C-alpha atoms as a PDB file:
ATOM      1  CA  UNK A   1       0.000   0.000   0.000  1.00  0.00           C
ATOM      2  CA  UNK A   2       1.345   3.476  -1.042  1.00  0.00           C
ATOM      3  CA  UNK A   3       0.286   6.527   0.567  1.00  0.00           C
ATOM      4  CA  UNK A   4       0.408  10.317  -1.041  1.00  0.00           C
ATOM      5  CA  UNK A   5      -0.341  13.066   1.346  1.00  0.00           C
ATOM      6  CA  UNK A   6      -2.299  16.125  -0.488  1.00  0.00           C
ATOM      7  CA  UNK A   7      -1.845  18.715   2.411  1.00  0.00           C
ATOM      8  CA  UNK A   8      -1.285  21.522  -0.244  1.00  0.00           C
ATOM      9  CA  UNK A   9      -3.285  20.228  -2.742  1.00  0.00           C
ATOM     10  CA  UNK A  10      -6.605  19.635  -1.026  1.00  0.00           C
ATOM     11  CA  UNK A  11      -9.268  21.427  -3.234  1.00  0.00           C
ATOM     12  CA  UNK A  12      -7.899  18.790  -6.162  1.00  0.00           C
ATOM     13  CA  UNK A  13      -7.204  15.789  -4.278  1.00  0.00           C
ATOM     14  CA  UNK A  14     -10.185  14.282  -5.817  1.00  0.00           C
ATOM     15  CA  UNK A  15      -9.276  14.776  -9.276  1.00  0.00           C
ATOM     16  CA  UNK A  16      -6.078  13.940  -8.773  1.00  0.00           C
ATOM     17  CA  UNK A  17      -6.546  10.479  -7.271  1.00  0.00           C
ATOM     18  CA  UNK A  18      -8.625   9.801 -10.318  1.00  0.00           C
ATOM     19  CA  UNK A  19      -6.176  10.346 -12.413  1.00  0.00           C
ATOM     20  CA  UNK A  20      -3.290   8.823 -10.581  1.00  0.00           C
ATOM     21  CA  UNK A  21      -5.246   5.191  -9.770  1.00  0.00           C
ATOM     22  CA  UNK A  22      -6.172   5.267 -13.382  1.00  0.00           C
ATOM     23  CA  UNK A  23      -2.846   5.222 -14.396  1.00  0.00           C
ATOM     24  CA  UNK A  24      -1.570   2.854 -11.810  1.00  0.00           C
ATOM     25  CA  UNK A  25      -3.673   0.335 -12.124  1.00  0.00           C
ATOM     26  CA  UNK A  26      -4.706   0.991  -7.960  1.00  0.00           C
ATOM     27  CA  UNK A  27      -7.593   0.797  -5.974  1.00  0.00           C
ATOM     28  CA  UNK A  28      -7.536   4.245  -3.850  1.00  0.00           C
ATOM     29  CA  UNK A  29      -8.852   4.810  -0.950  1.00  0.00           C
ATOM     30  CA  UNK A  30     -10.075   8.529   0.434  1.00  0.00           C
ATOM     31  CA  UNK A  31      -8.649   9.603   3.915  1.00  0.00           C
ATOM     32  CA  UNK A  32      -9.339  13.295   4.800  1.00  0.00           C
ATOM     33  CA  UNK A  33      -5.818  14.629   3.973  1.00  0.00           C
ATOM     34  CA  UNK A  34      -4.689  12.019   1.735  1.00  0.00           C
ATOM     35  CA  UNK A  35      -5.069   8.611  -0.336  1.00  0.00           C
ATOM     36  CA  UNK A  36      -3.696   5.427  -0.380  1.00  0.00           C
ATOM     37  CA  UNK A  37      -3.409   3.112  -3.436  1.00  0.00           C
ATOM     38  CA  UNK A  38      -3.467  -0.445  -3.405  1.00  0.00           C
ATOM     39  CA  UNK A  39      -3.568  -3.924  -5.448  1.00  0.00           C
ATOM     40  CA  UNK A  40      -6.321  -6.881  -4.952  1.00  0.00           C
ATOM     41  CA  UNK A  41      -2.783  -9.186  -4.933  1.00  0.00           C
ATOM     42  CA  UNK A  42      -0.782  -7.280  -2.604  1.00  0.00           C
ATOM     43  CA  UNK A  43       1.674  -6.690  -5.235  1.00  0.00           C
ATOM     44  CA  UNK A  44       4.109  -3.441  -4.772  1.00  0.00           C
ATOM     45  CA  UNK A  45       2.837  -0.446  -6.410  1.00  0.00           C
ATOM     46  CA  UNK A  46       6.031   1.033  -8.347  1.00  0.00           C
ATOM     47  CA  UNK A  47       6.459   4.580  -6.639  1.00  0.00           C
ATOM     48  CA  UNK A  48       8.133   6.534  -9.981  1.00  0.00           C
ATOM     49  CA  UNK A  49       5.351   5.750 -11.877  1.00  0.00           C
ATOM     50  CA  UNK A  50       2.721   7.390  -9.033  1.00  0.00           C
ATOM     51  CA  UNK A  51       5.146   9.983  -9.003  1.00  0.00           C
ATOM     52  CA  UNK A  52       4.901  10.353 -12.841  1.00  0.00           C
ATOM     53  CA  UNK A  53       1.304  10.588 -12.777  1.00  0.00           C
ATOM     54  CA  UNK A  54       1.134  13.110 -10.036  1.00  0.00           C
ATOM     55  CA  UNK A  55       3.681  15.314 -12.013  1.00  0.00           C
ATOM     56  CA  UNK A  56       2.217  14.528 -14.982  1.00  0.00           C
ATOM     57  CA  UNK A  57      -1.487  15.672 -13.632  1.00  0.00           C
ATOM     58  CA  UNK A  58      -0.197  18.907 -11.948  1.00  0.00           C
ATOM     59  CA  UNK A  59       1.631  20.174 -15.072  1.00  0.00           C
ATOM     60  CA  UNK A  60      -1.331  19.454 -17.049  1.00  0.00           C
ATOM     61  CA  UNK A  61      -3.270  22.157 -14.352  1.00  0.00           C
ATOM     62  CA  UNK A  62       0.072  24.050 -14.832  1.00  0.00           C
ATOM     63  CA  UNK A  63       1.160  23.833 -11.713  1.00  0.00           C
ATOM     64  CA  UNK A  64       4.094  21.359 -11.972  1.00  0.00           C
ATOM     65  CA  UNK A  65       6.342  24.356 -11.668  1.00  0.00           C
ATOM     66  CA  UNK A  66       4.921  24.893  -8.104  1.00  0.00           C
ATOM     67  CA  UNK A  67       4.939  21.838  -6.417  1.00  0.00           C
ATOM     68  CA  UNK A  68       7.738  19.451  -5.307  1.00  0.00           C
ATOM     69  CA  UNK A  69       6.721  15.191  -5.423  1.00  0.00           C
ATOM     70  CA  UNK A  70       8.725  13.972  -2.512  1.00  0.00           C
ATOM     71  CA  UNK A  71       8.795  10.428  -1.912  1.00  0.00           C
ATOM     72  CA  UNK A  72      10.202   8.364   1.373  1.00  0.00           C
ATOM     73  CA  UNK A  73       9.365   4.757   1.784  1.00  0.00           C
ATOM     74  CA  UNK A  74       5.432   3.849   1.010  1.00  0.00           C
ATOM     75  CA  UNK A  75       4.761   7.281   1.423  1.00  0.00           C
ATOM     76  CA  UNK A  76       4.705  10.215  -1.184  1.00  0.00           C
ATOM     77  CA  UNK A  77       4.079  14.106   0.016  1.00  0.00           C
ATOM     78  CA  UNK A  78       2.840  16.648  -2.493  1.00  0.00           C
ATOM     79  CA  UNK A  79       5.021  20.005  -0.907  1.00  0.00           C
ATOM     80  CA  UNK A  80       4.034  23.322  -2.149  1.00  0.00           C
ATOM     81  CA  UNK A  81       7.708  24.976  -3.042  1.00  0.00           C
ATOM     82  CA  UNK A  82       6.936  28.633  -2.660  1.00  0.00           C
ATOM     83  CA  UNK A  83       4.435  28.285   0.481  1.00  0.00           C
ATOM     84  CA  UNK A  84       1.274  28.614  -1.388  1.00  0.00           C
ATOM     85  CA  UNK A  85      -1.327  25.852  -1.832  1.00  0.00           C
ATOM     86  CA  UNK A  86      -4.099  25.104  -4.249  1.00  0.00           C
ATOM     87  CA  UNK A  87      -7.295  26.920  -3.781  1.00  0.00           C
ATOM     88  CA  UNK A  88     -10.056  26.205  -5.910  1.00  0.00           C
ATOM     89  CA  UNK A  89     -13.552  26.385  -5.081  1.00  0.00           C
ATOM     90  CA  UNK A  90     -15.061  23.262  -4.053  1.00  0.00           C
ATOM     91  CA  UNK A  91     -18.570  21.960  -4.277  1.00  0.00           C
ATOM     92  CA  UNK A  92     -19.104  20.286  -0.893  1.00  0.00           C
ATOM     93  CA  UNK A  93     -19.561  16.967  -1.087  1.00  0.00           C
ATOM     94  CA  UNK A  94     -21.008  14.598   0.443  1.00  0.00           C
ATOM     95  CA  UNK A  95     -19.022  12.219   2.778  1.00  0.00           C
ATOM     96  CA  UNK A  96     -18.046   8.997   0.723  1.00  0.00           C
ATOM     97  CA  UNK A  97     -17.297   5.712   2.013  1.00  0.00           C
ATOM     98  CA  UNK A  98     -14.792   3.219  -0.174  1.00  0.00           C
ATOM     99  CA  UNK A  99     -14.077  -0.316   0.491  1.00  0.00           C
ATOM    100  CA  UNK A 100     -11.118  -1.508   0.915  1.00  0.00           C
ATOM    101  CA  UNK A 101     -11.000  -4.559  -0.777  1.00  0.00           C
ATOM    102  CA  UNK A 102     -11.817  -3.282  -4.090  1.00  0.00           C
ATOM    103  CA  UNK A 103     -12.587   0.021  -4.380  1.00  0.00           C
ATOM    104  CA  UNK A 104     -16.604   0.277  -4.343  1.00  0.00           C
ATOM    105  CA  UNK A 105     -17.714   3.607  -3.657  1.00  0.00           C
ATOM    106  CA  UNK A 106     -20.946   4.915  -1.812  1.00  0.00           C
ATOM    107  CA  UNK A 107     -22.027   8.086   0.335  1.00  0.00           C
ATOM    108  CA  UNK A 108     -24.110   5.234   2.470  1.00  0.00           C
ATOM    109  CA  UNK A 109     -21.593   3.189   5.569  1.00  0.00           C
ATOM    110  CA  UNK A 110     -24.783   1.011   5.699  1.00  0.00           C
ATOM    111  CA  UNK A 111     -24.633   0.117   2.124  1.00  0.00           C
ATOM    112  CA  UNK A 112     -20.787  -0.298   2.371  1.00  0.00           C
ATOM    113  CA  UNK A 113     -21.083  -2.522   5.414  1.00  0.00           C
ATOM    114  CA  UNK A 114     -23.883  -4.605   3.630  1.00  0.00           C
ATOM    115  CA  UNK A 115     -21.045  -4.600   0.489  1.00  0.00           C
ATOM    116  CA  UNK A 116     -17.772  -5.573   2.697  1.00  0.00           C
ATOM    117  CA  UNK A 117     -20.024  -8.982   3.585  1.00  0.00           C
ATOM    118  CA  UNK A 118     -19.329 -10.269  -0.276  1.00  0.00           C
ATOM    119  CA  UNK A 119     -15.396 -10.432   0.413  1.00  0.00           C
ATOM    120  CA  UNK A 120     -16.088 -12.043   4.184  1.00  0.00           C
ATOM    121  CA  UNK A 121     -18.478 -15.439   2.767  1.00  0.00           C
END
């Protein structure tokens, strides 16, 4: 399991982990100041390539100048080089629960709890 911290790059974290499971191959899971991406097998998820993504998704906002993709162990920080972060208005959302077996979404922990039975039988 890899983790990426999006401190400074809240307002897009959601895009962003879109983008960057998409091109992993991942299942991601939300956490309120980050995600973490992992495989149904347990395999090792190759950290240049999330890093590649990440870059590659933050120059296409243009802001690949701005940010620094750090990475130390199973964990990868998005750092904001001149002090500024991303601010972008949101539409709040709705809380969203994910499973963590593979990746089904819902805003309902009831209907997640019901789902997280299938993996358990």
């Amino acid at each position: 399991m890899l983790t990426v911290d999006c401190t400074d790059v809240l307002s897009i974290k959601n895009e962003l982990v879109v983008y960057v499971s998409d091109e992993v191959a991942a299942i991601p899971t939300l956490k309120q100041h980050q995600f973490t991406l992992s495989t149904l097998d347990d395999e090792i998820i190759d950290t240049g390539i999330v890093i590649t993504a990440i870059k590659e998704f933050l120059d296409s906002i243009g802001e690949g100048n701005n940010f620094a993709v750090i990475s130390n162990n199973d964990s990868i920080n998005i750092k904001s080089i001149s002090g500024t972060v991303i601010e972008r208005k949101t539409i709040p959302q709705q809380e969203m629960f994910s499973c963590t077996h593979c990746g089904f979404v819902t805003r309902f922990e009831v209907e997640l709890n019901t789902h997280m039975k299938i993996h358990y039988f």
